[in-house]
mmCIF file of C-alpha atoms in Angstrom:
data_model
loop_
_atom_site.group_PDB
_atom_site.id
_atom_site.type_symbol
_atom_site.label_atom_id
_atom_site.label_comp_id
_atom_site.label_asym_id
_atom_site.label_seq_id
_atom_site.Cartn_x
_atom_site.Cartn_y
_atom_site.Cartn_z
ATOM 1 C CA MET I 1 0.000 0.000 0.000
ATOM 2 C CA VAL I 2 1.380 3.385 -1.017
ATOM 3 C CA ARG I 3 1.077 6.095 1.631
ATOM 4 C CA LEU I 4 1.076 9.889 1.442
ATOM 5 C CA ALA I 5 3.091 12.078 3.836
ATOM 6 C CA PRO I 6 2.393 15.796 3.291
ATOM 7 C CA SER I 7 5.335 17.943 4.423
ATOM 8 C CA ILE I 8 4.456 20.739 6.827
ATOM 9 C CA LEU I 9 7.508 22.680 5.616
ATOM 10 C CA SER I 10 5.182 24.182 2.998
ATOM 11 C CA ALA I 11 2.341 24.894 5.403
ATOM 12 C CA ASP I 12 1.257 28.322 6.651
ATOM 13 C CA PHE I 13 2.729 28.323 10.155
ATOM 14 C CA SER I 14 0.268 30.942 11.364
ATOM 15 C CA LYS I 15 -2.433 28.271 11.046
ATOM 16 C CA LEU I 16 -0.385 25.096 11.204
ATOM 17 C CA GLY I 17 -2.832 23.119 13.321
ATOM 18 C CA GLU I 18 -5.708 23.965 11.007
ATOM 19 C CA GLU I 19 -3.758 23.016 7.887
ATOM 20 C CA ALA I 20 -2.503 19.770 9.415
ATOM 21 C CA ALA I 21 -6.095 18.911 10.328
ATOM 22 C CA ALA I 22 -7.157 19.584 6.726
ATOM 23 C CA ALA I 23 -4.490 17.174 5.476
ATOM 24 C CA ALA I 24 -5.765 14.600 7.956
ATOM 25 C CA ARG I 25 -9.352 15.027 6.745
ATOM 26 C CA GLY I 26 -8.133 14.457 3.212
ATOM 27 C CA GLY I 27 -6.700 11.111 4.265
ATOM 28 C CA ALA I 28 -2.982 11.800 4.823
ATOM 29 C CA ASP I 29 -1.221 8.754 6.246
ATOM 30 C CA LEU I 30 1.705 10.613 7.857
ATOM 31 C CA LEU I 31 2.806 14.194 8.472
ATOM 32 C CA HIS I 32 6.342 14.734 7.216
ATOM 33 C CA ILE I 33 8.382 16.877 9.608
ATOM 34 C CA ASP I 34 11.375 18.455 7.804
ATOM 35 C CA VAL I 35 13.928 19.645 10.360
ATOM 36 C CA MET I 36 16.803 21.806 9.034
ATOM 37 C CA ASP I 37 19.704 23.234 11.000
ATOM 38 C CA GLY I 38 21.360 25.738 8.641
ATOM 39 C CA HIS I 39 24.553 23.638 8.659
ATOM 40 C CA PHE I 40 23.922 20.361 6.856
ATOM 41 C CA VAL I 41 21.451 22.203 4.630
ATOM 42 C CA PRO I 42 21.444 25.937 3.795
ATOM 43 C CA ASN I 43 18.226 26.729 5.607
ATOM 44 C CA ILE I 44 16.673 26.661 9.077
ATOM 45 C CA SER I 45 13.136 25.337 9.460
ATOM 46 C CA TYR I 46 11.850 24.584 12.987
ATOM 47 C CA GLY I 47 12.512 22.462 16.031
ATOM 48 C CA SER I 48 10.652 19.907 18.074
ATOM 49 C CA ALA I 49 8.404 22.504 19.741
ATOM 50 C CA VAL I 50 6.656 23.224 16.423
ATOM 51 C CA MET I 51 6.058 19.528 15.819
ATOM 52 C CA LYS I 52 4.790 19.028 19.368
ATOM 53 C CA SER I 53 2.328 21.883 18.901
ATOM 54 C CA LEU I 54 0.439 19.502 16.597
ATOM 55 C CA LEU I 55 -0.132 16.962 19.353
ATOM 56 C CA GLY I 56 -3.861 16.757 19.942
ATOM 57 C CA LYS I 57 -4.625 18.598 16.705
ATOM 58 C CA THR I 58 -4.557 15.471 14.551
ATOM 59 C CA GLU I 59 -4.170 11.717 14.923
ATOM 60 C CA VAL I 60 -1.867 11.446 11.891
ATOM 61 C CA PRO I 61 1.545 10.044 12.935
ATOM 62 C CA PHE I 62 4.751 12.057 12.533
ATOM 63 C CA ASP I 63 7.401 11.144 9.973
ATOM 64 C CA VAL I 64 10.445 13.056 11.250
ATOM 65 C CA HIS I 65 13.238 13.875 8.781
ATOM 66 C CA LEU I 66 16.346 15.238 10.513
ATOM 67 C CA MET I 67 18.372 17.181 7.941
ATOM 68 C CA ILE I 68 20.836 18.135 10.641
ATOM 69 C CA GLU I 69 24.359 17.522 11.826
ATOM 70 C CA GLU I 70 24.791 15.405 14.972
ATOM 71 C CA PRO I 71 21.256 13.956 14.913
ATOM 72 C CA ASP I 72 22.054 11.765 17.924
ATOM 73 C CA ARG I 73 22.044 14.893 20.104
ATOM 74 C CA TYR I 74 18.493 15.847 19.177
ATOM 75 C CA MET I 75 16.559 12.736 18.166
ATOM 76 C CA GLU I 76 14.964 12.214 21.587
ATOM 77 C CA ASP I 77 13.433 15.713 21.406
ATOM 78 C CA PHE I 78 11.343 14.497 18.469
ATOM 79 C CA MET I 79 10.144 11.290 20.102
ATOM 80 C CA THR I 80 6.456 11.435 21.067
ATOM 81 C CA ASP I 81 3.573 8.983 21.181
ATOM 82 C CA MET I 82 2.776 10.136 17.629
ATOM 83 C CA THR I 83 6.286 9.700 16.188
ATOM 84 C CA ALA I 84 6.299 6.832 13.713
ATOM 85 C CA TYR I 85 9.718 7.335 12.089
ATOM 86 C CA ILE I 86 12.893 9.292 12.722
ATOM 87 C CA THR I 87 15.117 9.509 9.656
ATOM 88 C CA VAL I 88 18.734 10.648 9.605
ATOM 89 C CA HIS I 89 21.085 11.290 6.694
ATOM 90 C CA GLN I 90 23.811 8.875 5.738
ATOM 91 C CA GLU I 91 25.949 11.918 4.986
ATOM 92 C CA THR I 92 25.851 13.173 8.623
ATOM 93 C CA CYS I 93 26.328 9.945 10.579
ATOM 94 C CA PRO I 94 29.900 8.681 11.076
ATOM 95 C CA ASP I 95 28.448 5.727 13.018
ATOM 96 C CA LEU I 96 25.265 5.121 11.046
ATOM 97 C CA PRO I 97 24.519 1.655 12.517
ATOM 98 C CA GLY I 98 24.868 3.094 16.025
ATOM 99 C CA THR I 99 22.545 6.002 15.239
ATOM 100 C CA LEU I 100 19.911 3.706 13.746
ATOM 101 C CA LYS I 101 20.134 1.461 16.804
ATOM 102 C CA ARG I 102 19.536 4.468 19.075
ATOM 103 C CA ILE I 103 16.471 5.517 17.086
ATOM 104 C CA ARG I 104 14.942 2.086 17.512
ATOM 105 C CA ALA I 105 15.888 2.040 21.190
ATOM 106 C CA ILE I 106 13.796 5.153 21.888
ATOM 107 C CA GLY I 107 10.795 3.587 20.171
ATOM 108 C CA ALA I 108 10.677 5.003 16.635
ATOM 109 C CA GLY I 109 11.075 3.380 13.259
ATOM 110 C CA ALA I 110 14.616 4.036 12.007
ATOM 111 C CA GLY I 111 15.107 5.673 8.633
ATOM 112 C CA VAL I 112 18.156 6.578 6.578
ATOM 113 C CA ALA I 113 18.079 9.290 3.909
ATOM 114 C CA ILE I 114 20.406 9.896 0.986
ATOM 115 C CA ASN I 115 20.872 13.028 -1.098
ATOM 116 C CA PRO I 116 20.530 13.011 -4.905
ATOM 117 C CA GLU I 117 24.302 12.639 -5.400
ATOM 118 C CA THR I 118 24.746 9.853 -2.833
ATOM 119 C CA PRO I 119 24.852 6.383 -4.447
ATOM 120 C CA ALA I 120 22.282 3.826 -3.413
ATOM 121 C CA ASP I 121 24.896 1.222 -2.547
ATOM 122 C CA SER I 122 26.326 3.493 0.160
ATOM 123 C CA ILE I 123 23.541 2.296 2.477
ATOM 124 C CA PHE I 124 23.184 -1.320 1.392
ATOM 125 C CA ASP I 125 25.102 -2.462 4.476
ATOM 126 C CA VAL I 126 22.452 -1.076 6.868
ATOM 127 C CA PHE I 127 19.396 -2.495 5.104
ATOM 128 C CA ASP I 128 18.992 -5.024 7.906
ATOM 129 C CA GLN I 129 18.775 -2.182 10.445
ATOM 130 C CA VAL I 130 16.289 0.198 8.842
ATOM 131 C CA ASP I 131 12.525 0.536 8.727
ATOM 132 C CA MET I 132 12.678 3.139 5.963
ATOM 133 C CA VAL I 133 14.973 4.393 3.224
ATOM 134 C CA LEU I 134 14.317 7.985 2.148
ATOM 135 C CA ILE I 135 15.538 9.078 -1.277
ATOM 136 C CA MET I 136 15.828 12.827 -1.764
ATOM 137 C CA SER I 137 14.537 13.862 -5.183
ATOM 138 C CA VAL I 138 15.700 17.472 -4.749
ATOM 139 C CA HIS I 139 18.722 19.009 -3.057
ATOM 140 C CA PRO I 140 17.602 19.351 0.557
ATOM 141 C CA GLY I 141 17.107 22.730 2.138
ATOM 142 C CA PHE I 142 14.132 24.410 0.491
ATOM 143 C CA GLY I 143 10.596 23.492 -0.515
ATOM 144 C CA GLY I 144 9.144 23.998 -3.961
ATOM 145 C CA GLN I 145 12.127 22.663 -5.920
ATOM 146 C CA LYS I 146 11.948 20.840 -9.243
ATOM 147 C CA PHE I 147 11.986 17.036 -9.172
ATOM 148 C CA ILE I 148 15.236 15.317 -10.266
ATOM 149 C CA PRO I 149 14.151 12.387 -12.500
ATOM 150 C CA ASP I 150 17.442 10.468 -12.262
ATOM 151 C CA VAL I 151 16.686 9.514 -8.659
ATOM 152 C CA LEU I 152 14.022 7.100 -9.888
ATOM 153 C CA LYS I 153 16.822 4.745 -10.947
ATOM 154 C CA LYS I 154 18.057 4.804 -7.365
ATOM 155 C CA ALA I 155 14.617 3.769 -6.096
ATOM 156 C CA VAL I 156 14.614 0.835 -8.503
ATOM 157 C CA GLN I 157 18.089 -0.215 -7.316
ATOM 158 C CA ILE I 158 17.039 -0.104 -3.686
ATOM 159 C CA ALA I 159 13.773 -1.944 -4.312
ATOM 160 C CA GLU I 160 15.575 -4.683 -6.234
ATOM 161 C CA ALA I 161 18.280 -5.068 -3.580
ATOM 162 C CA ARG I 162 15.615 -5.258 -0.879
ATOM 163 C CA GLU I 163 13.715 -7.963 -2.713
ATOM 164 C CA LYS I 164 16.828 -9.953 -3.614
ATOM 165 C CA ASN I 165 18.040 -10.056 -0.021
ATOM 166 C CA GLY I 166 14.674 -10.446 1.695
ATOM 167 C CA PHE I 167 14.730 -7.189 3.662
ATOM 168 C CA ASP I 168 11.600 -5.526 4.997
ATOM 169 C CA PHE I 169 11.608 -1.715 4.942
ATOM 170 C CA ASN I 170 9.668 1.065 3.262
ATOM 171 C CA ILE I 171 11.017 3.236 0.452
ATOM 172 C CA GLU I 172 10.146 6.920 0.675
ATOM 173 C CA MET I 173 10.838 9.788 -1.738
ATOM 174 C CA ASP I 174 10.845 13.495 -0.936
ATOM 175 C CA GLY I 175 11.116 16.565 -3.141
ATOM 176 C CA GLY I 176 9.273 18.054 -6.087
ATOM 177 C CA ILE I 177 6.589 15.367 -6.217
ATOM 178 C CA THR I 178 3.351 16.477 -7.832
ATOM 179 C CA ALA I 179 0.131 14.926 -9.064
ATOM 180 C CA GLU I 180 1.706 14.941 -12.523
ATOM 181 C CA ASN I 181 4.809 12.877 -11.685
ATOM 182 C CA VAL I 182 3.663 10.782 -8.720
ATOM 183 C CA LYS I 183 2.757 7.773 -10.897
ATOM 184 C CA LYS I 184 6.357 7.535 -12.107
ATOM 185 C CA VAL I 185 7.537 7.806 -8.521
ATOM 186 C CA ILE I 186 5.468 4.913 -7.226
ATOM 187 C CA SER I 187 6.231 2.877 -10.356
ATOM 188 C CA SER I 188 9.905 2.913 -9.336
ATOM 189 C CA GLY I 189 9.091 1.142 -6.067
ATOM 190 C CA VAL I 190 8.385 4.064 -3.741
ATOM 191 C CA GLU I 191 5.799 3.313 -1.039
ATOM 192 C CA ILE I 192 5.735 6.575 0.930
ATOM 193 C CA VAL I 193 5.303 9.773 -1.079
ATOM 194 C CA VAL I 194 6.238 13.110 0.484
ATOM 195 C CA ALA I 195 4.449 16.114 -1.015
ATOM 196 C CA GLY I 196 4.897 19.651 0.270
ATOM 197 C CA SER I 197 3.991 22.666 -1.831
ATOM 198 C CA SER I 198 1.748 20.592 -4.088
ATOM 199 C CA VAL I 199 -0.448 19.955 -1.038
ATOM 200 C CA PHE I 200 -0.065 22.924 1.299
ATOM 201 C CA GLY I 201 0.399 25.437 -1.524
ATOM 202 C CA SER I 202 -2.570 24.176 -3.509
ATOM 203 C CA GLY I 203 -5.219 26.486 -2.077
ATOM 204 C CA ASP I 204 -7.340 23.509 -1.008
ATOM 205 C CA ILE I 205 -5.313 21.158 1.170
ATOM 206 C CA GLU I 206 -7.974 18.541 1.755
ATOM 207 C CA ARG I 207 -8.816 18.326 -1.938
ATOM 208 C CA ALA I 208 -5.120 18.117 -2.918
ATOM 209 C CA VAL I 209 -4.548 15.236 -0.511
ATOM 210 C CA ARG I 210 -7.580 13.389 -1.851
ATOM 211 C CA LYS I 211 -6.330 13.885 -5.408
ATOM 212 C CA PHE I 212 -2.923 12.419 -4.542
ATOM 213 C CA ILE I 213 -4.521 9.470 -2.791
ATOM 214 C CA ASP I 214 -6.810 8.772 -5.743
ATOM 215 C CA ILE I 215 -3.765 8.656 -8.008
ATOM 216 C CA ILE I 216 -1.400 6.648 -5.819
ATOM 217 C CA HIS I 217 -3.938 4.027 -4.863
ATOM 218 C CA GLY I 218 -4.489 3.339 -8.546
ATOM 219 C CA GLY I 219 -0.758 3.077 -9.362
ATOM 220 C CA ASN I 220 1.168 -0.087 -10.157
ATOM 221 C CA ARG I 221 4.863 -0.774 -10.369
ATOM 222 C CA ILE I 222 6.509 -0.932 -13.773
ATOM 223 C CA GLU I 223 7.327 -4.572 -14.486
ATOM 224 C CA ASP I 224 9.660 -4.063 -17.454
ATOM 225 C CA ARG I 225 12.286 -1.988 -15.640
#
């Protein structure tokens, strides 16, 4: 089952609770929480207090994406009863297996993310320790960027390696995904779709979420890849 995770990075923060609730009414499966530190990526977004302000506003679980240096120092701040996943970047973790182990130890699903330039095989050795692999389809740091089509090959590689070796984790993609390209995304093997500006910048959040869900639930993987 393909799931949709609207990213609150593109939401109007003056009415964040209201917009998150609209995404929930539309049928969002997760709320993607993009955390940026101004060091690993050239932007600063928000901290755990903003995410925690959504507690009680919606029952949609949090999908936390830490685009930060030293994620081990901060991961526990993002652990709540509603936190489903905490994802860290391969590029920021000198002891990636240790970081993933700590995420699981505090009770969240452990995810590893890779940037567009990072090869898929750089994380093959932790496939037995992850609950999610997140493939960035833009250069991280800002919302509203254009999708990089070459990353679809990376999703196929990861999906094939997972199947060949009998691993059990989800594949997520984040960046520039729209109603126009989402079929190609899920055809590459992606099971969690992150959509930011195409949901929260649509003018009708609930309707945009429903449109995405209508599309992704009708999608099938490409067999002749």
